[in-house]
Amino acid sequence: MSVPDYMQCAEDHQTVLVVVQPVGIVPEDQFFKIYKRIASVSQVSIRDSQRLLYIRYRHHYLPENNEWGDFQTHRKVVGLIAITTCNSAKEWPQTAERFHGQKEVYSSTLYDSRLLVFGLQGEIAEQQRTDVAFYPSFEDCSDVEKRVEDFVESIFIVLESKRLDRATDKSGDKIPLLCVPFEKKDFVGLDTDSRHYKKRCQGRMRKHVGDLCLQAGMLQDALVHYHMAVELLRGVNDFLWLGAALEGLCSASVIFHYPGGTAGKTIGRKPSISQAADAGKRHRPGALTANGISADTSTEIGRAKNCLSPEDIIEKYKEAISYYGKYKNAGVIELEACVKAVRVLAIQKRAREASEFLQNAVYINLGQLSEEEKIQRYSILSELYELIGFHRKSAFFKRVAAMQCVAPTIPEPGWRACYKLLLETLPGYSLSLDPKDFSKGTHRGWAAVQMRLLHELVYASRRMGNPGLSVRHLSFLLQTMLDFLSDQEKKEVTQSLENYTSKCPGGMEVITLPDGLKLPPVPFTKLPIVRSVKLLNLPVSLRPHKVKGLLGQNISTASPFIYSPIIMHNRGDERCKKIDFQWVQGDVCEVQLMVYNPMPYELRVENMGLLTSGVEFESLPAALSLPAESGLYPVTLVGVPRTAGNITVNGYHTSVFGVTSDCLLESLPNVKTSGCLVEVIPSLPRLQLSTSLPRSAHTPQSKEELSSSVSVQLFNGETQQLTITLENIGSEDIESLELTSKIVNTKEKVFGEFLSWDLEDAVSHLPLKPGQAVTLTVCIKVKLDFSGQENLLQDLNDDGISVTGLPISSPLRQVLKPRPETKSVGGESGKAEYSHTKC
């Protein structure tokens, strides 16, 4: 027996094996449709009995495995169900012959067989036959399950008769020696009359009867026979069969302790009627039912007496496996026993001991295995390690299975299967394909192993012919493992990424795999690293100001101040906080980022721009080149809001190494920001002012207002005209014009009115279209009264008089704010004899 059944579990020892196979040409989908219906009859309650018969179905079973049926009866094919198609009466003889040929394969062990014929109608189909069922089509076969139940009951009758025949102690009859295939040549020429030989025969037969009792639902009788077999076989050092008797004892005890099964939720079975029934309702020992078939004669007391405890089950499994290990040809039996013990230990939550059994299973030599068998072996080992909670060990064996799929000895490597298995290893290595899981702080898992696995995913996806998948995995490697890559590795990874993206650029779309798994996008938030984001105010000449003259007096917006020592805020609150300045629709707005290049070489960032929401925003992308390990480097990103409202700067987008990234500020843990929400007001007119007078040598500086200073010297009583030209250099009409003046008030002295003007002519040109200009004449007349004013000339000479302020606006939009009191440069004190005024 060279092929192990890795799905074996302890409760399989109480099942009978039925093979379901196609005969002739049967469509695969139709065959498995019927097979699934047949397999649904996994347990049958025997009529007039409390016993259940459990059935294990296989659609493929090697005949050489059948030769081990005497060693363990659950390996013996006792039933055959053949499925065939037959369209005419002429084909029927050939179909029947094929069915008989199929039965010959398992003839030495078969109890009964059935043939299900689909498609044949007529005289032949109308004949009533026990072993053949005719159906018009695969759709018209409603009683398949009922026929299978009848078939299973016929198997049970044969099984029960064999059990009774073998269990009866016939004095004087010679007990045959049961053998496994490789033993037959060893017993040639032995003395069959020796006491040692007879005890060997008795011990093996007891063990065989125990198997039959277990299959027939006689759990207590099975335990008794197994105990007797163990004593007999131990006395003659028949280690192989002693191991089988111990394993049978373990299986019967497992069935008693764990009626739900040990195979897991998907293969688990319902508790049997006999196990769930009350002890007082059981048949008394030796009682027969109406049809002459005795029920399970055990009682709970008797069971508990012969049944192993959960701890003893594992000890007996260890002993049995050690006996199997003495025989090179019993490797499959040893491996399957290890698997069964692991499933039991998983139920008992004894993971460390289960791992010892699995470690032993790894080193069991099964001879020359095909590549497919190796893949299956490693995959099952992985599943068993997962079952006991050894996730990293499970991932290791699944990765070994993946590498086996593309072994050099395979003519057509299975890269898709390899890729699928590699994906399944990710959780075991604390690795996910969502970059958000790596932005939460501490790195989990072994980075070196994770990088190796990601490289293998990149290579496998490339060999699958999916460069987009390779780009996604390589981007993920660079983003999440950047801190663990050496300088040389960083260079190699980025070169590979550029090679891939030259054929298939990377983007922010979600990649969906054929099995439904979704790979989220991987934004490069570390290339470059952004440390702070700051929204900048507009230049002074473009900043909007409220029109006080049109809106009336300032309305106090003061609110009561409540002090709290508990400051409750988070970064999200800071980011959503509204900034106290405004942007203007249609004007270029700026956001300053402080960035850092972590790469050991120059980093070129292409197409870097802003990501916003709230209003329509035209981002003006920029390209930058950051020096190697540049330190903090200021970068200004600009854009133009096209509509009014509240705009939120959500992040930025980049294109690095051919990969386009949308980096959101909420996913950047260490970014400092003073707020990313700002109000965008509607477009405002832009006005350019020029005068007929020369500019002043001194221009007052102010962050809050824009001023244009001119200088003129006049004697008292002198008059001069000042021509002011106003040109609309914006895109909005100027709808109103308002002119005010403010005289400097110093040292409690108020000097007279110097300025006069007439706005009627200028207002008549409104609204002022973009590109148009209007002129305004202001008359400057100096008229001072010097009588009774001591040191007035000196004060005038020291302070001078400064006149500023030309508020221009569209209604309710903008007015240039009057400048606060300013002090122009005065003349020298020694020139007080000149009475003149500076404006």
mmCIF file of N, CA, C and O in Angstrom, residues 568-610:
data_model
loop_
_atom_site.group_PDB
_atom_site.id
_atom_site.type_symbol
_atom_site.label_atom_id
_atom_site.label_comp_id
_atom_site.label_asym_id
_atom_site.label_seq_id
_atom_site.Cartn_x
_atom_site.Cartn_y
_atom_site.Cartn_z
ATOM 1 N N MET A 568 -9.650 67.477 24.863
ATOM 2 C CA MET A 568 -10.040 66.267 24.142
ATOM 3 C C MET A 568 -10.062 66.583 22.649
ATOM 4 O O MET A 568 -10.941 67.287 22.157
ATOM 5 N N HIS A 569 -9.073 66.127 21.963
ATOM 6 C CA HIS A 569 -9.042 66.294 20.514
ATOM 7 C C HIS A 569 -8.157 65.211 19.946
ATOM 8 O O HIS A 569 -7.415 64.541 20.654
ATOM 9 N N ASN A 570 -8.246 65.048 18.691
ATOM 10 C CA ASN A 570 -7.372 64.110 18.001
ATOM 11 C C ASN A 570 -6.953 64.713 16.676
ATOM 12 O O ASN A 570 -7.365 65.798 16.293
ATOM 13 N N ARG A 571 -6.125 63.952 15.955
ATOM 14 C CA ARG A 571 -5.604 64.476 14.703
ATOM 15 C C ARG A 571 -6.726 64.710 13.700
ATOM 16 O O ARG A 571 -6.673 65.600 12.879
ATOM 17 N N GLY A 572 -7.757 63.883 13.775
ATOM 18 C CA GLY A 572 -8.871 64.061 12.855
ATOM 19 C C GLY A 572 -9.552 65.402 13.084
ATOM 20 O O GLY A 572 -9.932 66.096 12.139
ATOM 21 N N ASP A 573 -9.687 65.806 14.372
ATOM 22 C CA ASP A 573 -10.292 67.095 14.673
ATOM 23 C C ASP A 573 -9.435 68.233 14.128
ATOM 24 O O ASP A 573 -9.923 69.204 13.582
ATOM 25 N N GLU A 574 -8.105 68.104 14.300
ATOM 26 C CA GLU A 574 -7.209 69.143 13.816
ATOM 27 C C GLU A 574 -7.282 69.260 12.302
ATOM 28 O O GLU A 574 -7.255 70.346 11.734
ATOM 29 N N ARG A 575 -7.382 68.109 11.646
ATOM 30 C CA ARG A 575 -7.404 68.128 10.194
ATOM 31 C C ARG A 575 -8.691 68.763 9.685
ATOM 32 O O ARG A 575 -8.715 69.413 8.657
ATOM 33 N N CYS A 576 -9.802 68.562 10.409
ATOM 34 C CA CYS A 576 -11.088 69.092 9.975
ATOM 35 C C CYS A 576 -11.323 70.516 10.471
ATOM 36 O O CYS A 576 -12.358 71.103 10.162
ATOM 37 N N LYS A 577 -10.406 71.048 11.252
ATOM 38 C CA LYS A 577 -10.577 72.393 11.790
ATOM 39 C C LYS A 577 -10.516 73.419 10.657
ATOM 40 O O LYS A 577 -9.658 73.342 9.787
ATOM 41 N N LYS A 578 -11.425 74.373 10.689
ATOM 42 C CA LYS A 578 -11.490 75.374 9.633
ATOM 43 C C LYS A 578 -10.440 76.444 9.859
ATOM 44 O O LYS A 578 -10.280 76.963 10.972
ATOM 45 N N ILE A 579 -9.734 76.790 8.805
ATOM 46 C CA ILE A 579 -8.672 77.786 8.895
ATOM 47 C C ILE A 579 -9.287 79.175 8.819
ATOM 48 O O ILE A 579 -10.303 79.395 8.134
ATOM 49 N N ASP A 580 -8.667 80.149 9.510
ATOM 50 C CA ASP A 580 -9.286 81.465 9.658
ATOM 51 C C ASP A 580 -8.995 82.415 8.504
ATOM 52 O O ASP A 580 -9.209 83.603 8.625
ATOM 53 N N PHE A 581 -8.493 81.932 7.392
ATOM 54 C CA PHE A 581 -8.399 82.781 6.204
ATOM 55 C C PHE A 581 -9.193 82.130 5.076
ATOM 56 O O PHE A 581 -9.661 80.996 5.210
ATOM 57 N N GLN A 582 -9.359 82.851 3.984
ATOM 58 C CA GLN A 582 -10.154 82.349 2.868
ATOM 59 C C GLN A 582 -9.306 82.270 1.607
ATOM 60 O O GLN A 582 -8.342 83.005 1.436
ATOM 61 N N TRP A 583 -9.739 81.330 0.759
ATOM 62 C CA TRP A 583 -9.232 81.297 -0.610
ATOM 63 C C TRP A 583 -10.307 81.880 -1.511
ATOM 64 O O TRP A 583 -11.486 81.956 -1.130
ATOM 65 N N VAL A 584 -9.902 82.276 -2.697
ATOM 66 C CA VAL A 584 -10.817 82.925 -3.638
ATOM 67 C C VAL A 584 -10.944 82.077 -4.887
ATOM 68 O O VAL A 584 -9.943 81.577 -5.418
ATOM 69 N N GLN A 585 -12.156 81.914 -5.326
ATOM 70 C CA GLN A 585 -12.424 81.157 -6.545
ATOM 71 C C GLN A 585 -11.681 81.778 -7.724
ATOM 72 O O GLN A 585 -11.739 82.978 -7.956
ATOM 73 N N GLY A 586 -10.955 80.927 -8.438
ATOM 74 C CA GLY A 586 -10.232 81.393 -9.623
ATOM 75 C C GLY A 586 -8.818 81.839 -9.357
ATOM 76 O O GLY A 586 -8.050 82.045 -10.302
ATOM 77 N N ASP A 587 -8.430 82.005 -8.091
ATOM 78 C CA ASP A 587 -7.054 82.405 -7.770
ATOM 79 C C ASP A 587 -6.219 81.183 -7.433
ATOM 80 O O ASP A 587 -6.714 80.196 -6.899
ATOM 81 N N VAL A 588 -4.936 81.262 -7.741
ATOM 82 C CA VAL A 588 -4.024 80.155 -7.459
ATOM 83 C C VAL A 588 -3.782 80.056 -5.955
ATOM 84 O O VAL A 588 -3.415 81.043 -5.312
ATOM 85 N N CYS A 589 -4.027 78.855 -5.397
ATOM 86 C CA CYS A 589 -3.855 78.620 -3.959
ATOM 87 C C CYS A 589 -2.703 77.648 -3.741
ATOM 88 O O CYS A 589 -2.423 76.788 -4.593
ATOM 89 N N GLU A 590 -2.070 77.756 -2.585
ATOM 90 C CA GLU A 590 -0.853 76.982 -2.338
ATOM 91 C C GLU A 590 -0.968 76.166 -1.053
ATOM 92 O O GLU A 590 -1.582 76.606 -0.075
ATOM 93 N N VAL A 591 -0.365 74.957 -1.094
ATOM 94 C CA VAL A 591 -0.229 74.102 0.081
ATOM 95 C C VAL A 591 1.223 73.689 0.173
ATOM 96 O O VAL A 591 1.801 73.188 -0.799
ATOM 97 N N GLN A 592 1.805 73.903 1.344
ATOM 98 C CA GLN A 592 3.226 73.580 1.516
ATOM 99 C C GLN A 592 3.383 72.249 2.247
ATOM 100 O O GLN A 592 2.791 72.025 3.299
ATOM 101 N N LEU A 593 4.182 71.348 1.681
ATOM 102 C CA LEU A 593 4.497 70.058 2.281
ATOM 103 C C LEU A 593 5.974 70.020 2.642
ATOM 104 O O LEU A 593 6.825 70.494 1.876
ATOM 105 N N MET A 594 6.265 69.483 3.808
ATOM 106 C CA MET A 594 7.663 69.218 4.175
ATOM 107 C C MET A 594 7.899 67.724 3.947
ATOM 108 O O MET A 594 7.288 66.878 4.614
ATOM 109 N N VAL A 595 8.749 67.400 2.985
ATOM 110 C CA VAL A 595 8.930 66.006 2.568
ATOM 111 C C VAL A 595 10.359 65.568 2.827
ATOM 112 O O VAL A 595 11.276 66.380 3.019
ATOM 113 N N TYR A 596 10.525 64.226 2.812
ATOM 114 C CA TYR A 596 11.828 63.630 3.112
ATOM 115 C C TYR A 596 12.030 62.425 2.198
ATOM 116 O O TYR A 596 11.121 61.598 2.028
ATOM 117 N N ASN A 597 13.184 62.326 1.603
ATOM 118 C CA ASN A 597 13.521 61.204 0.731
ATOM 119 C C ASN A 597 14.312 60.165 1.522
ATOM 120 O O ASN A 597 15.465 60.395 1.879
ATOM 121 N N PRO A 598 13.723 58.977 1.806
ATOM 122 C CA PRO A 598 14.448 57.961 2.585
ATOM 123 C C PRO A 598 15.369 57.078 1.743
ATOM 124 O O PRO A 598 16.077 56.242 2.287
ATOM 125 N N MET A 599 15.342 57.256 0.431
ATOM 126 C CA MET A 599 16.131 56.391 -0.439
ATOM 127 C C MET A 599 17.586 56.852 -0.482
ATOM 128 O O MET A 599 17.885 58.036 -0.332
ATOM 129 N N PRO A 600 18.512 55.925 -0.724
ATOM 130 C CA PRO A 600 19.942 56.273 -0.761
ATOM 131 C C PRO A 600 20.370 56.888 -2.086
ATOM 132 O O PRO A 600 21.561 56.989 -2.357
ATOM 133 N N TYR A 601 19.429 57.257 -2.923
ATOM 134 C CA TYR A 601 19.750 57.886 -4.197
ATOM 135 C C TYR A 601 18.652 58.898 -4.509
ATOM 136 O O TYR A 601 17.632 58.980 -3.829
ATOM 137 N N GLU A 602 18.887 59.686 -5.542
ATOM 138 C CA GLU A 602 17.946 60.738 -5.904
ATOM 139 C C GLU A 602 16.581 60.140 -6.257
ATOM 140 O O GLU A 602 16.490 59.145 -6.973
ATOM 141 N N LEU A 603 15.532 60.763 -5.742
ATOM 142 C CA LEU A 603 14.163 60.280 -5.958
ATOM 143 C C LEU A 603 13.422 61.276 -6.839
ATOM 144 O O LEU A 603 13.268 62.445 -6.493
ATOM 145 N N ARG A 604 12.978 60.788 -7.999
ATOM 146 C CA ARG A 604 12.202 61.626 -8.912
ATOM 147 C C ARG A 604 10.718 61.354 -8.696
ATOM 148 O O ARG A 604 10.258 60.218 -8.803
ATOM 149 N N VAL A 605 10.002 62.407 -8.364
ATOM 150 C CA VAL A 605 8.554 62.319 -8.150
ATOM 151 C C VAL A 605 7.882 63.097 -9.271
ATOM 152 O O VAL A 605 8.117 64.298 -9.438
ATOM 153 N N GLU A 606 7.075 62.412 -10.047
ATOM 154 C CA GLU A 606 6.398 63.043 -11.173
ATOM 155 C C GLU A 606 4.913 63.213 -10.854
ATOM 156 O O GLU A 606 4.335 62.450 -10.100
ATOM 157 N N ASN A 607 4.359 64.259 -11.456
ATOM 158 C CA ASN A 607 2.908 64.461 -11.398
ATOM 159 C C ASN A 607 2.389 64.483 -9.959
ATOM 160 O O ASN A 607 1.456 63.782 -9.598
ATOM 161 N N MET A 608 3.012 65.324 -9.105
ATOM 162 C CA MET A 608 2.586 65.439 -7.719
ATOM 163 C C MET A 608 1.580 66.583 -7.598
ATOM 164 O O MET A 608 1.842 67.709 -8.025
ATOM 165 N N GLY A 609 0.416 66.277 -7.067
ATOM 166 C CA GLY A 609 -0.627 67.287 -6.940
ATOM 167 C C GLY A 609 -1.510 67.024 -5.735
ATOM 168 O O GLY A 609 -1.303 66.071 -4.974
ATOM 169 N N LEU A 610 -2.522 67.878 -5.569
ATOM 170 C CA LEU A 610 -3.378 67.828 -4.387
ATOM 171 C C LEU A 610 -4.636 67.001 -4.647
ATOM 172 O O LEU A 610 -5.161 66.969 -5.760
#
